[in-house]
PDB file of C-alpha atoms and ligand atoms in Angstrom:
ATOM      1  CA  MET A   1     -23.887  38.577  57.552  1.00 90.00           C
ATOM      2  CA  ILE A   2     -20.738  38.493  55.443  1.00 97.00           C
ATOM      3  CA  ASP A   3     -21.599  37.136  52.029  1.00 97.00           C
ATOM      4  CA  LEU A   4     -19.176  37.939  49.215  1.00 98.00           C
ATOM      5  CA  THR A   5     -20.804  35.633  46.676  1.00 96.00           C
ATOM      6  CA  GLY A   6     -20.007  36.724  43.138  1.00 93.00           C
ATOM      7  CA  GLN A   7     -17.401  39.274  44.232  1.00 97.00           C
ATOM      8  CA  LEU A   8     -13.816  39.209  42.958  1.00 98.00           C
ATOM      9  CA  HIS A   9     -11.159  39.750  45.655  1.00 98.00           C
ATOM     10  CA  VAL A  10      -7.370  39.702  45.219  1.00 98.00           C
ATOM     11  CA  VAL A  11      -4.820  38.378  47.714  1.00 98.00           C
ATOM     12  CA  ALA A  12      -1.333  39.728  46.963  1.00 98.00           C
ATOM     13  CA  GLY A  13       1.342  37.461  48.460  1.00 98.00           C
ATOM     14  CA  ALA A  14      -1.036  34.525  48.808  1.00 98.00           C
ATOM     15  CA  GLY A  15       1.143  31.459  49.048  1.00 96.00           C
ATOM     16  CA  GLY A  16       3.308  31.659  52.153  1.00 94.00           C
ATOM     17  CA  GLY A  17       1.085  29.311  54.145  1.00 94.00           C
ATOM     18  CA  GLY A  18       0.478  32.103  56.672  1.00 96.00           C
ATOM     19  CA  ILE A  19      -1.708  35.207  56.655  1.00 97.00           C
ATOM     20  CA  GLY A  20      -2.125  35.404  52.849  1.00 98.00           C
ATOM     21  CA  THR A  21      -3.111  31.771  52.484  1.00 97.00           C
ATOM     22  CA  ALA A  22      -5.543  32.080  55.399  1.00 98.00           C
ATOM     23  CA  ALA A  23      -7.054  35.164  53.724  1.00 98.00           C
ATOM     24  CA  CYS A  24      -7.582  33.165  50.505  1.00 98.00           C
ATOM     25  CA  VAL A  25      -9.424  30.443  52.425  1.00 98.00           C
ATOM     26  CA  MET A  26     -11.481  32.904  54.482  1.00 98.00           C
ATOM     27  CA  LEU A  27     -12.546  34.810  51.339  1.00 98.00           C
ATOM     28  CA  ALA A  28     -13.419  31.616  49.465  1.00 98.00           C
ATOM     29  CA  ARG A  29     -15.494  30.398  52.432  1.00 98.00           C
ATOM     30  CA  ALA A  30     -17.378  33.721  52.395  1.00 98.00           C
ATOM     31  CA  GLY A  31     -18.318  33.054  48.755  1.00 97.00           C
ATOM     32  CA  ALA A  32     -15.819  35.341  47.007  1.00 98.00           C
ATOM     33  CA  THR A  33     -13.966  34.472  43.839  1.00 98.00           C
ATOM     34  CA  VAL A  34     -10.286  34.738  44.745  1.00 98.00           C
ATOM     35  CA  LEU A  35      -7.453  35.910  42.535  1.00 98.00           C
ATOM     36  CA  ALA A  36      -4.356  34.733  44.431  1.00 98.00           C
ATOM     37  CA  ILE A  37      -1.001  36.176  43.349  1.00 98.00           C
ATOM     38  CA  ASP A  38       2.427  35.020  44.481  1.00 98.00           C
ATOM     39  CA  LYS A  39       5.925  35.546  43.087  1.00 97.00           C
ATOM     40  CA  THR A  40       7.282  32.049  43.573  1.00 97.00           C
ATOM     41  CA  ASP A  41       6.355  28.695  42.134  1.00 97.00           C
ATOM     42  CA  LEU A  42       6.130  27.310  45.674  1.00 96.00           C
ATOM     43  CA  GLY A  43       3.773  30.148  46.627  1.00 97.00           C
ATOM     44  CA  ARG A  44       1.573  29.529  43.614  1.00 97.00           C
ATOM     45  CA  THR A  45       1.333  25.815  44.401  1.00 97.00           C
ATOM     46  CA  SER A  46       0.628  26.387  48.071  1.00 96.00           C
ATOM     47  CA  ALA A  47      -2.167  28.929  47.360  1.00 98.00           C
ATOM     48  CA  ALA A  48      -3.665  26.638  44.715  1.00 98.00           C
ATOM     49  CA  GLU A  49      -3.703  23.710  47.155  1.00 97.00           C
ATOM     50  CA  ALA A  50      -5.387  25.836  49.829  1.00 97.00           C
ATOM     51  CA  LEU A  51      -8.106  26.998  47.416  1.00 98.00           C
ATOM     52  CA  ASP A  52      -8.638  23.577  45.880  1.00 97.00           C
ATOM     53  CA  ASP A  53     -11.349  22.592  48.374  1.00 95.00           C
ATOM     54  CA  TYR A  54     -13.449  25.670  47.605  1.00 97.00           C
ATOM     55  CA  GLY A  55     -14.313  25.295  43.927  1.00 95.00           C
ATOM     56  CA  ALA A  56     -12.633  25.631  40.550  1.00 94.00           C
ATOM     57  CA  HIS A  57     -13.558  29.274  39.917  1.00 95.00           C
ATOM     58  CA  HIS A  58     -10.589  30.737  41.803  1.00 97.00           C
ATOM     59  CA  HIS A  59      -7.483  31.781  39.929  1.00 97.00           C
ATOM     60  CA  VAL A  60      -3.874  31.465  41.119  1.00 98.00           C
ATOM     61  CA  VAL A  61      -1.178  33.405  39.272  1.00 98.00           C
ATOM     62  CA  GLN A  62       2.592  33.481  39.605  1.00 98.00           C
ATOM     63  CA  ALA A  63       3.631  37.112  39.157  1.00 98.00           C
ATOM     64  CA  ASP A  64       5.763  39.797  40.754  1.00 98.00           C
ATOM     65  CA  LEU A  65       3.453  42.472  42.153  1.00 98.00           C
ATOM     66  CA  VAL A  66       6.023  45.133  41.413  1.00 98.00           C
ATOM     67  CA  ASP A  67       5.179  44.588  37.739  1.00 96.00           C
ATOM     68  CA  GLU A  68       1.974  46.651  37.672  1.00 95.00           C
ATOM     69  CA  GLY A  69       1.369  45.958  33.973  1.00 95.00           C
ATOM     70  CA  THR A  70       1.219  42.185  34.500  1.00 96.00           C
ATOM     71  CA  VAL A  71      -1.053  42.531  37.524  1.00 96.00           C
ATOM     72  CA  ALA A  72      -3.389  44.856  35.573  1.00 96.00           C
ATOM     73  CA  ALA A  73      -3.501  42.439  32.616  1.00 97.00           C
ATOM     74  CA  VAL A  74      -4.282  39.417  34.845  1.00 97.00           C
ATOM     75  CA  LEU A  75      -6.958  41.409  36.617  1.00 97.00           C
ATOM     76  CA  ALA A  76      -8.569  42.565  33.355  1.00 96.00           C
ATOM     77  CA  GLU A  77      -8.723  38.989  32.095  1.00 95.00           C
ATOM     78  CA  MET A  78     -10.239  37.737  35.340  1.00 95.00           C
ATOM     79  CA  SER A  79     -12.735  40.650  35.661  1.00 95.00           C
ATOM     80  CA  ALA A  80     -14.026  39.921  32.165  1.00 95.00           C
ATOM     81  CA  GLN A  81     -15.159  36.510  33.464  1.00 93.00           C
ATOM     82  CA  THR A  82     -16.227  37.343  37.026  1.00 94.00           C
ATOM     83  CA  GLY A  83     -17.123  41.038  37.202  1.00 96.00           C
ATOM     84  CA  PRO A  84     -15.243  43.945  38.750  1.00 97.00           C
ATOM     85  CA  VAL A  85     -12.680  43.587  41.497  1.00 98.00           C
ATOM     86  CA  ARG A  86     -14.064  44.556  44.928  1.00 98.00           C
ATOM     87  CA  GLY A  87     -11.208  43.944  47.315  1.00 98.00           C
ATOM     88  CA  LEU A  88      -7.468  43.508  47.837  1.00 98.00           C
ATOM     89  CA  VAL A  89      -5.446  42.138  50.751  1.00 99.00           C
ATOM     90  CA  ASN A  90      -1.767  43.131  50.620  1.00 98.00           C
ATOM     91  CA  VAL A  91       0.312  40.564  52.476  1.00 98.00           C
ATOM     92  CA  VAL A  92       3.841  40.890  51.090  1.00 98.00           C
ATOM     93  CA  GLY A  93       6.435  41.907  53.643  1.00 97.00           C
ATOM     94  CA  GLY A  94       8.454  40.600  56.541  1.00 95.00           C
ATOM     95  CA  ILE A  95      12.002  40.313  57.840  1.00 93.00           C
ATOM     96  CA  THR A  96      14.485  37.445  57.755  1.00 87.00           C
ATOM     97  CA  SER A  97      16.635  36.373  60.689  1.00 81.00           C
ATOM     98  CA  HIS A  98      19.674  37.790  58.898  1.00 82.00           C
ATOM     99  CA  ASP A  99      18.143  41.254  58.535  1.00 87.00           C
ATOM    100  CA  LEU A 100      16.784  41.239  62.090  1.00 85.00           C
ATOM    101  CA  ILE A 101      20.204  41.414  63.699  1.00 81.00           C
ATOM    102  CA  ALA A 102      21.059  44.807  62.324  1.00 85.00           C
ATOM    103  CA  PRO A 103      21.924  47.423  64.949  1.00 92.00           C
ATOM    104  CA  LEU A 104      21.772  50.910  63.452  1.00 94.00           C
ATOM    105  CA  LEU A 105      25.564  51.201  63.759  1.00 94.00           C
ATOM    106  CA  ALA A 106      26.312  47.899  61.982  1.00 90.00           C
ATOM    107  CA  ILE A 107      28.446  48.207  58.891  1.00 87.00           C
ATOM    108  CA  ASP A 108      25.804  46.854  56.519  1.00 90.00           C
ATOM    109  CA  ALA A 109      22.849  48.568  58.236  1.00 92.00           C
ATOM    110  CA  MET A 110      22.176  50.899  55.293  1.00 94.00           C
ATOM    111  CA  ASP A 111      21.907  48.041  52.775  1.00 94.00           C
ATOM    112  CA  ILE A 112      19.597  46.137  55.091  1.00 95.00           C
ATOM    113  CA  PHE A 113      17.504  49.239  55.715  1.00 96.00           C
ATOM    114  CA  ASP A 114      17.176  49.816  51.993  1.00 96.00           C
ATOM    115  CA  ARG A 115      16.159  46.201  51.335  1.00 96.00           C
ATOM    116  CA  LEU A 116      13.563  46.108  54.124  1.00 96.00           C
ATOM    117  CA  MET A 117      12.051  49.468  53.170  1.00 97.00           C
ATOM    118  CA  ARG A 118      11.652  48.337  49.579  1.00 98.00           C
ATOM    119  CA  PHE A 119      10.323  44.836  50.289  1.00 98.00           C
ATOM    120  CA  ASN A 120       7.779  46.058  52.839  1.00 98.00           C
ATOM    121  CA  THR A 121       6.377  48.985  50.848  1.00 98.00           C
ATOM    122  CA  VAL A 122       6.903  48.771  47.066  1.00 98.00           C
ATOM    123  CA  PRO A 123       4.959  45.550  46.187  1.00 98.00           C
ATOM    124  CA  THR A 124       2.015  46.759  48.302  1.00 98.00           C
ATOM    125  CA  LEU A 125       1.989  50.206  46.712  1.00 98.00           C
ATOM    126  CA  ALA A 126       2.302  48.712  43.220  1.00 98.00           C
ATOM    127  CA  ALA A 127      -0.520  46.188  43.767  1.00 98.00           C
ATOM    128  CA  SER A 128      -2.726  48.871  45.316  1.00 98.00           C
ATOM    129  CA  ARG A 129      -2.178  51.187  42.341  1.00 98.00           C
ATOM    130  CA  ALA A 130      -3.091  48.458  39.844  1.00 98.00           C
ATOM    131  CA  ILE A 131      -6.229  47.434  41.742  1.00 98.00           C
ATOM    132  CA  ALA A 132      -7.306  51.010  42.589  1.00 98.00           C
ATOM    133  CA  ARG A 133      -7.085  51.995  38.906  1.00 98.00           C
ATOM    134  CA  ALA A 134      -9.476  49.144  38.082  1.00 97.00           C
ATOM    135  CA  MET A 135     -11.809  50.155  40.940  1.00 98.00           C
ATOM    136  CA  VAL A 136     -11.856  53.770  39.756  1.00 98.00           C
ATOM    137  CA  ALA A 137     -12.591  52.594  36.195  1.00 97.00           C
ATOM    138  CA  HIS A 138     -15.529  50.351  37.172  1.00 96.00           C
ATOM    139  CA  GLY A 139     -16.958  52.998  39.506  1.00 97.00           C
ATOM    140  CA  GLN A 140     -18.231  50.663  42.246  1.00 97.00           C
ATOM    141  CA  GLY A 141     -15.542  51.391  44.815  1.00 98.00           C
ATOM    142  CA  GLY A 142     -13.916  48.676  46.888  1.00 98.00           C
ATOM    143  CA  SER A 143     -11.794  47.914  49.920  1.00 98.00           C
ATOM    144  CA  ILE A 144      -8.030  47.502  50.334  1.00 99.00           C
ATOM    145  CA  VAL A 145      -6.446  45.966  53.443  1.00 99.00           C
ATOM    146  CA  ASN A 146      -2.711  46.341  54.056  1.00 99.00           C
ATOM    147  CA  ILE A 147      -1.025  43.954  56.485  1.00 98.00           C
ATOM    148  CA  VAL A 148       1.446  46.038  58.483  1.00 98.00           C
ATOM    149  CA  SER A 149       2.798  45.087  61.930  1.00 98.00           C
ATOM    150  CA  ALA A 150       2.637  46.026  65.593  1.00 98.00           C
ATOM    151  CA  ALA A 151       6.328  46.795  65.028  1.00 97.00           C
ATOM    152  CA  GLY A 152       5.253  49.764  62.895  1.00 98.00           C
ATOM    153  CA  LEU A 153       3.681  51.320  65.993  1.00 98.00           C
ATOM    154  CA  THR A 154       6.687  50.969  68.330  1.00 97.00           C
ATOM    155  CA  ALA A 155      10.476  51.082  68.213  1.00 96.00           C
ATOM    156  CA  MET A 156      12.191  47.924  66.954  1.00 96.00           C
ATOM    157  CA  PRO A 157      15.798  47.683  68.127  1.00 95.00           C
ATOM    158  CA  TYR A 158      17.911  45.591  65.710  1.00 94.00           C
ATOM    159  CA  GLY A 159      15.153  45.604  63.119  1.00 94.00           C
ATOM    160  CA  ALA A 160      14.788  49.327  62.403  1.00 95.00           C
ATOM    161  CA  GLY A 161      14.251  48.931  58.662  1.00 96.00           C
ATOM    162  CA  TYR A 162      11.272  46.612  59.146  1.00 97.00           C
ATOM    163  CA  ALA A 163       9.561  48.822  61.722  1.00 97.00           C
ATOM    164  CA  ALA A 164      10.241  51.999  59.724  1.00 98.00           C
ATOM    165  CA  ALA A 165       8.862  50.372  56.562  1.00 98.00           C
ATOM    166  CA  LYS A 166       5.691  49.239  58.332  1.00 98.00           C
ATOM    167  CA  ALA A 167       5.286  52.753  59.781  1.00 98.00           C
ATOM    168  CA  ALA A 168       5.650  54.074  56.226  1.00 98.00           C
ATOM    169  CA  LEU A 169       2.979  51.626  55.075  1.00 98.00           C
ATOM    170  CA  ILE A 170       0.622  52.844  57.794  1.00 98.00           C
ATOM    171  CA  ASN A 171       1.147  56.355  56.475  1.00 98.00           C
ATOM    172  CA  LEU A 172       0.648  55.191  52.869  1.00 98.00           C
ATOM    173  CA  THR A 173      -2.597  53.524  53.977  1.00 99.00           C
ATOM    174  CA  ARG A 174      -3.884  56.893  55.180  1.00 98.00           C
ATOM    175  CA  THR A 175      -2.829  58.688  52.003  1.00 98.00           C
ATOM    176  CA  MET A 176      -4.475  56.031  49.815  1.00 99.00           C
ATOM    177  CA  ALA A 177      -7.655  56.336  51.897  1.00 99.00           C
ATOM    178  CA  VAL A 178      -7.756  60.090  51.412  1.00 98.00           C
ATOM    179  CA  GLU A 179      -6.723  60.171  47.725  1.00 98.00           C
ATOM    180  CA  TRP A 180      -9.042  57.351  46.685  1.00 98.00           C
ATOM    181  CA  GLY A 181     -11.959  57.895  49.098  1.00 98.00           C
ATOM    182  CA  GLY A 182     -13.851  59.954  46.518  1.00 98.00           C
ATOM    183  CA  ALA A 183     -13.990  56.881  44.292  1.00 98.00           C
ATOM    184  CA  GLY A 184     -15.560  54.869  47.121  1.00 98.00           C
ATOM    185  CA  ILE A 185     -12.345  53.000  47.870  1.00 99.00           C
ATOM    186  CA  ARG A 186     -11.731  52.271  51.561  1.00 99.00           C
ATOM    187  CA  VAL A 187      -8.163  51.567  52.653  1.00 99.00           C
ATOM    188  CA  ASN A 188      -7.235  50.212  56.089  1.00 99.00           C
ATOM    189  CA  ALA A 189      -4.315  48.463  57.774  1.00 99.00           C
ATOM    190  CA  ILE A 190      -4.117  45.536  60.162  1.00 99.00           C
ATOM    191  CA  ALA A 191      -1.156  45.505  62.556  1.00 98.00           C
ATOM    192  CA  PRO A 192      -0.642  41.897  63.688  1.00 98.00           C
ATOM    193  CA  GLY A 193       1.248  41.079  66.862  1.00 97.00           C
ATOM    194  CA  SER A 194       3.210  37.824  66.970  1.00 94.00           C
ATOM    195  CA  ILE A 195       1.560  35.322  64.612  1.00 95.00           C
ATOM    196  CA  ALA A 196       2.525  31.651  64.389  1.00 92.00           C
ATOM    197  CA  THR A 197       2.862  31.011  60.654  1.00 89.00           C
ATOM    198  CA  ALA A 198       4.132  28.179  58.461  1.00 79.00           C
ATOM    199  CA  LYS A 199       7.695  28.447  57.213  1.00 67.00           C
ATOM    200  CA  ILE A 200       7.141  27.762  53.559  1.00 64.00           C
ATOM    201  CA  GLY A 201      10.094  28.474  51.323  1.00 59.00           C
ATOM    202  CA  ARG A 202      12.210  30.807  53.378  1.00 55.00           C
ATOM    203  CA  GLN A 203      13.988  31.414  56.628  1.00 54.00           C
ATOM    204  CA  ARG A 204      12.126  33.644  59.045  1.00 55.00           C
ATOM    205  CA  PHE A 205      12.969  35.465  62.179  1.00 55.00           C
ATOM    206  CA  ASP A 206      10.478  33.285  64.059  1.00 54.00           C
ATOM    207  CA  GLY A 207      13.175  31.422  65.966  1.00 64.00           C
ATOM    208  CA  ASP A 208      12.098  28.497  68.111  1.00 74.00           C
ATOM    209  CA  ALA A 209       8.293  28.189  68.091  1.00 76.00           C
ATOM    210  CA  ASP A 210       8.031  26.738  71.641  1.00 82.00           C
ATOM    211  CA  GLU A 211      10.224  29.507  72.969  1.00 83.00           C
ATOM    212  CA  LYS A 212       8.044  32.114  71.275  1.00 82.00           C
ATOM    213  CA  ASP A 213       4.898  30.520  72.688  1.00 84.00           C
ATOM    214  CA  ARG A 214       6.414  30.724  76.173  1.00 85.00           C
ATOM    215  CA  ALA A 215       7.372  34.379  75.658  1.00 84.00           C
ATOM    216  CA  ALA A 216       3.867  35.168  74.397  1.00 86.00           C
ATOM    217  CA  LYS A 217       2.380  34.012  77.674  1.00 84.00           C
ATOM    218  CA  THR A 218       4.222  36.798  79.482  1.00 86.00           C
ATOM    219  CA  VAL A 219       3.686  39.687  77.044  1.00 90.00           C
ATOM    220  CA  VAL A 220       0.338  38.959  75.384  1.00 94.00           C
ATOM    221  CA  PRO A 221      -2.661  39.552  77.670  1.00 93.00           C
ATOM    222  CA  LEU A 222      -4.615  36.819  75.863  1.00 96.00           C
ATOM    223  CA  GLY A 223      -1.729  34.465  76.672  1.00 94.00           C
ATOM    224  CA  ARG A 224      -0.996  33.071  73.221  1.00 95.00           C
ATOM    225  CA  ARG A 225       0.486  33.937  69.825  1.00 95.00           C
ATOM    226  CA  GLY A 226      -1.982  34.743  67.093  1.00 96.00           C
ATOM    227  CA  LEU A 227      -2.979  32.407  64.281  1.00 96.00           C
ATOM    228  CA  PRO A 228      -3.183  33.372  60.596  1.00 97.00           C
ATOM    229  CA  GLY A 229      -6.984  33.019  60.825  1.00 98.00           C
ATOM    230  CA  ASP A 230      -7.071  35.677  63.577  1.00 98.00           C
ATOM    231  CA  ILE A 231      -5.749  38.169  61.020  1.00 98.00           C
ATOM    232  CA  ALA A 232      -7.663  36.831  58.010  1.00 98.00           C
ATOM    233  CA  GLY A 233     -10.964  37.165  59.889  1.00 98.00           C
ATOM    234  CA  VAL A 234     -10.363  40.854  60.513  1.00 98.00           C
ATOM    235  CA  ALA A 235      -9.337  41.321  56.859  1.00 99.00           C
ATOM    236  CA  LEU A 236     -12.630  39.713  55.837  1.00 98.00           C
ATOM    237  CA  PHE A 237     -14.548  42.125  58.067  1.00 98.00           C
ATOM    238  CA  LEU A 238     -12.703  45.145  56.619  1.00 98.00           C
ATOM    239  CA  LEU A 239     -13.383  43.939  53.064  1.00 98.00           C
ATOM    240  CA  SER A 240     -17.076  43.477  53.775  1.00 98.00           C
ATOM    241  CA  ASP A 241     -19.878  46.045  53.889  1.00 98.00           C
ATOM    242  CA  LEU A 242     -19.994  45.682  57.680  1.00 98.00           C
ATOM    243  CA  ALA A 243     -16.976  48.016  57.573  1.00 98.00           C
ATOM    244  CA  ALA A 244     -18.575  50.366  55.022  1.00 98.00           C
ATOM    245  CA  TYR A 245     -17.708  53.525  56.984  1.00 98.00           C
ATOM    246  CA  ILE A 246     -14.181  52.573  58.111  1.00 98.00           C
ATOM    247  CA  SER A 247     -11.277  54.005  56.141  1.00 99.00           C
ATOM    248  CA  GLY A 248      -7.754  55.230  56.842  1.00 99.00           C
ATOM    249  CA  GLN A 249      -7.516  53.217  60.073  1.00 98.00           C
ATOM    250  CA  VAL A 250      -4.916  50.905  61.534  1.00 98.00           C
ATOM    251  CA  LEU A 251      -6.271  48.125  63.712  1.00 98.00           C
ATOM    252  CA  ALA A 252      -3.883  46.260  66.012  1.00 98.00           C
ATOM    253  CA  VAL A 253      -4.736  42.545  66.135  1.00 98.00           C
ATOM    254  CA  ASP A 254      -2.291  41.471  68.793  1.00 98.00           C
ATOM    255  CA  GLY A 255      -4.089  39.789  71.695  1.00 98.00           C
ATOM    256  CA  GLY A 256      -3.846  43.053  73.646  1.00 97.00           C
ATOM    257  CA  MET A 257      -0.036  43.254  73.513  1.00 96.00           C
ATOM    258  CA  LEU A 258       0.225  46.935  72.601  1.00 97.00           C
ATOM    259  CA  ALA A 259      -2.204  47.864  75.367  1.00 96.00           C
ATOM    260  CA  ARG A 260       0.226  46.721  78.070  1.00 94.00           C
ATOM    261  CA  PRO A 261       1.785  49.573  80.019  1.00 94.00           C
ATOM    262  CA  PRO A 262       5.499  50.024  79.245  1.00 91.00           C
ATOM    263  CA  TYR A 263       6.335  50.120  82.948  1.00 94.00           C
ATOM    264  CA  ASN A 264       5.298  46.519  83.678  1.00 91.00           C
ATOM    265  CA  ASP A 265       8.125  44.220  84.772  1.00 90.00           C
ATOM    266  CA  VAL A 266       8.712  40.552  83.879  1.00 83.00           C
ATOM    267  CA  ASP A 267       6.107  39.500  86.452  1.00 88.00           C
ATOM    268  CA  GLY A 268       3.520  41.692  84.760  1.00 87.00           C
ATOM    269  CA  LEU A 269       3.409  44.103  87.709  1.00 93.00           C
ATOM    270  CA  PRO A 270       4.251  47.820  87.630  1.00 95.00           C
ATOM    271  CA  VAL A 271       7.951  48.437  88.401  1.00 96.00           C
ATOM    272  CA  PHE A 272       6.967  50.983  91.045  1.00 96.00           C
ATOM    273  CA  MET A 273       5.003  48.349  92.987  1.00 95.00           C
ATOM    274  CA  THR A 274       7.839  47.356  95.307  1.00 96.00           C
ATOM    275  CA  ASP A 275       6.070  46.137  98.458  1.00 97.00           C
ATOM    276  CA  PRO A 276       6.960  42.383  98.562  1.00 96.00           C
ATOM    277  CA  ALA A 277       3.771  41.424 100.441  1.00 97.00           C
ATOM    278  CA  LEU A 278       1.560  43.237  97.955  1.00 96.00           C
ATOM    279  CA  ARG A 279       3.457  41.724  94.997  1.00 96.00           C
ATOM    280  CA  GLU A 280       3.144  38.268  96.483  1.00 96.00           C
ATOM    281  CA  ARG A 281      -0.600  38.740  97.027  1.00 96.00           C
ATOM    282  CA  LEU A 282      -1.199  40.039  93.486  1.00 95.00           C
ATOM    283  CA  LEU A 283       0.878  37.318  91.871  1.00 94.00           C
ATOM    284  CA  ARG A 284      -1.041  34.664  93.785  1.00 95.00           C
ATOM    285  CA  SER A 285      -4.387  36.150  92.700  1.00 90.00           C
TER     286      SER A 285
HETATM  287  N1  NAD B 301       3.991  36.373  61.134  1.00 71.37           N
HETATM  288  C1  NAD B 301       4.017  37.358  62.011  1.00 71.37           C
HETATM  289  O1  NAD B 301       4.249  37.183  63.201  1.00 71.37           O
HETATM  290  C2  NAD B 301       3.724  38.755  61.536  1.00 71.37           C
HETATM  291  C3  NAD B 301       3.612  39.761  62.501  1.00 71.37           C
HETATM  292  C4  NAD B 301       3.338  41.044  62.084  1.00 71.37           C
HETATM  293  C5  NAD B 301       3.200  41.314  60.732  1.00 71.37           C
HETATM  294  N2  NAD B 301       3.343  40.320  59.816  1.00 71.37           N
HETATM  295  C6  NAD B 301       3.218  40.673  58.404  1.00 71.37           C
HETATM  296  O2  NAD B 301       2.251  39.835  57.833  1.00 71.37           O
HETATM  297  C7  NAD B 301       2.541  39.680  56.463  1.00 71.37           C
HETATM  298  C8  NAD B 301       2.435  38.220  56.113  1.00 71.37           C
HETATM  299  O3  NAD B 301       3.333  37.482  56.837  1.00 71.37           O
HETATM  300  P1  NAD B 301       3.446  35.940  56.532  1.00 71.37           P
HETATM  301  O4  NAD B 301       4.578  35.450  57.336  1.00 71.37           O
HETATM  302  O5  NAD B 301       2.135  35.275  56.667  1.00 71.37           O
HETATM  303  O6  NAD B 301       3.838  36.031  54.968  1.00 71.37           O
HETATM  304  P2  NAD B 301       4.609  35.002  54.030  1.00 71.37           P
HETATM  305  O7  NAD B 301       6.010  35.459  53.866  1.00 71.37           O
HETATM  306  O8  NAD B 301       4.362  33.615  54.489  1.00 71.37           O
HETATM  307  O9  NAD B 301       3.839  35.192  52.663  1.00 71.37           O
HETATM  308  C9  NAD B 301       4.093  36.255  51.807  1.00 71.37           C
HETATM  309  C10 NAD B 301       4.144  35.734  50.401  1.00 71.37           C
HETATM  310  O10 NAD B 301       4.435  36.854  49.536  1.00 71.37           O
HETATM  311  C11 NAD B 301       5.158  36.375  48.432  1.00 71.37           C
HETATM  312  N3  NAD B 301       5.860  37.516  47.797  1.00 71.37           N
HETATM  313  C12 NAD B 301       6.970  38.153  48.234  1.00 71.37           C
HETATM  314  N4  NAD B 301       7.292  39.157  47.394  1.00 71.37           N
HETATM  315  C13 NAD B 301       6.359  39.146  46.408  1.00 71.37           C
HETATM  316  C14 NAD B 301       6.160  39.929  45.247  1.00 71.37           C
HETATM  317  N5  NAD B 301       6.980  40.963  44.925  1.00 71.37           N
HETATM  318  N6  NAD B 301       5.145  39.639  44.409  1.00 71.37           N
HETATM  319  C15 NAD B 301       4.294  38.598  44.721  1.00 71.37           C
HETATM  320  N7  NAD B 301       4.426  37.822  45.820  1.00 71.37           N
HETATM  321  C16 NAD B 301       5.455  38.091  46.658  1.00 71.37           C
HETATM  322  C17 NAD B 301       6.103  35.352  48.998  1.00 71.37           C
HETATM  323  O11 NAD B 301       6.516  34.434  47.992  1.00 71.37           O
HETATM  324  C18 NAD B 301       5.241  34.694  50.096  1.00 71.37           C
HETATM  325  O12 NAD B 301       4.644  33.499  49.632  1.00 71.37           O
HETATM  326  C19 NAD B 301       3.897  40.323  56.212  1.00 71.37           C
HETATM  327  O13 NAD B 301       3.698  41.599  55.625  1.00 71.37           O
HETATM  328  C20 NAD B 301       4.472  40.437  57.600  1.00 71.37           C
HETATM  329  O14 NAD B 301       5.367  41.524  57.713  1.00 71.37           O
HETATM  330  C21 NAD B 301       3.599  39.042  60.184  1.00 71.37           C
END
């Protein structure tokens, strides 16, 4: 039921080998023409390789999304060949291992906060402005999907700047949805839980993958970390007409992680369940 044949969709931050690259592939498989944008040469190459199997009509551009003029010019050139832009997936964001270990009282916490706030909000806002202007001009509406994080819905000790920035992006998503709704533009956010992604080009806060897989078994009800395709599939749904009446929403795609009660202990049982016989019986079941 999802057929995007002939539609132009943009993936902003396309080449990391993770969620953005999976979104490119998912869109191309659904028939869309993809405009993939990434800042780095490595990102451009990686997105181009991923799209290679799906036809020669896609376009991969190396550009900084913060430069709205360049993005608008690339889009205008591409739209002239393929028709108006119908969708945008905003992927840029994240946190490095260095910035993760930043208690609020650390000496450099303000610099780190500043950097994370900027990186996780400004490219997405800039790309959204450039694409929304084009959508308003062509008058056919469209759909924008912002990748936020489950961290934007909870506290994040030692990574406050990342969580605060993602919370800000959730709020921006709502404001975009309200300001641009009259032009038929839907704007939604996906909040991924822990996603196993490639490590192309930069150090991440992923840590040891096996260790993270083990941890996921205890905190994720579905018992595994997510895959980039788990997020890309939901982005595809939100871009499509199946989601025609959804706007201003944030959808957690986290294997059920955020639904866990905060009072569960390491065994996954409520802390107030202290009867050893009962615990033993429940753990065995
Ligand atoms: N991986 C996870 O577990 C996880 C969990 C929750 C949320 N997220 C969020 O998902 C998103 C994608 O994560 P990922 O690890 O797949 O991404 P990634 O880092 O692999 O890819 C992002 C790409 O954006 C590009 N980029 C950065 N700044 C840019 C700019 N100004 N202009 C153009 N391109 C730019 C980078 O070169 C990179 O290729 C991020 O926003 C992240 O915060 C990830």
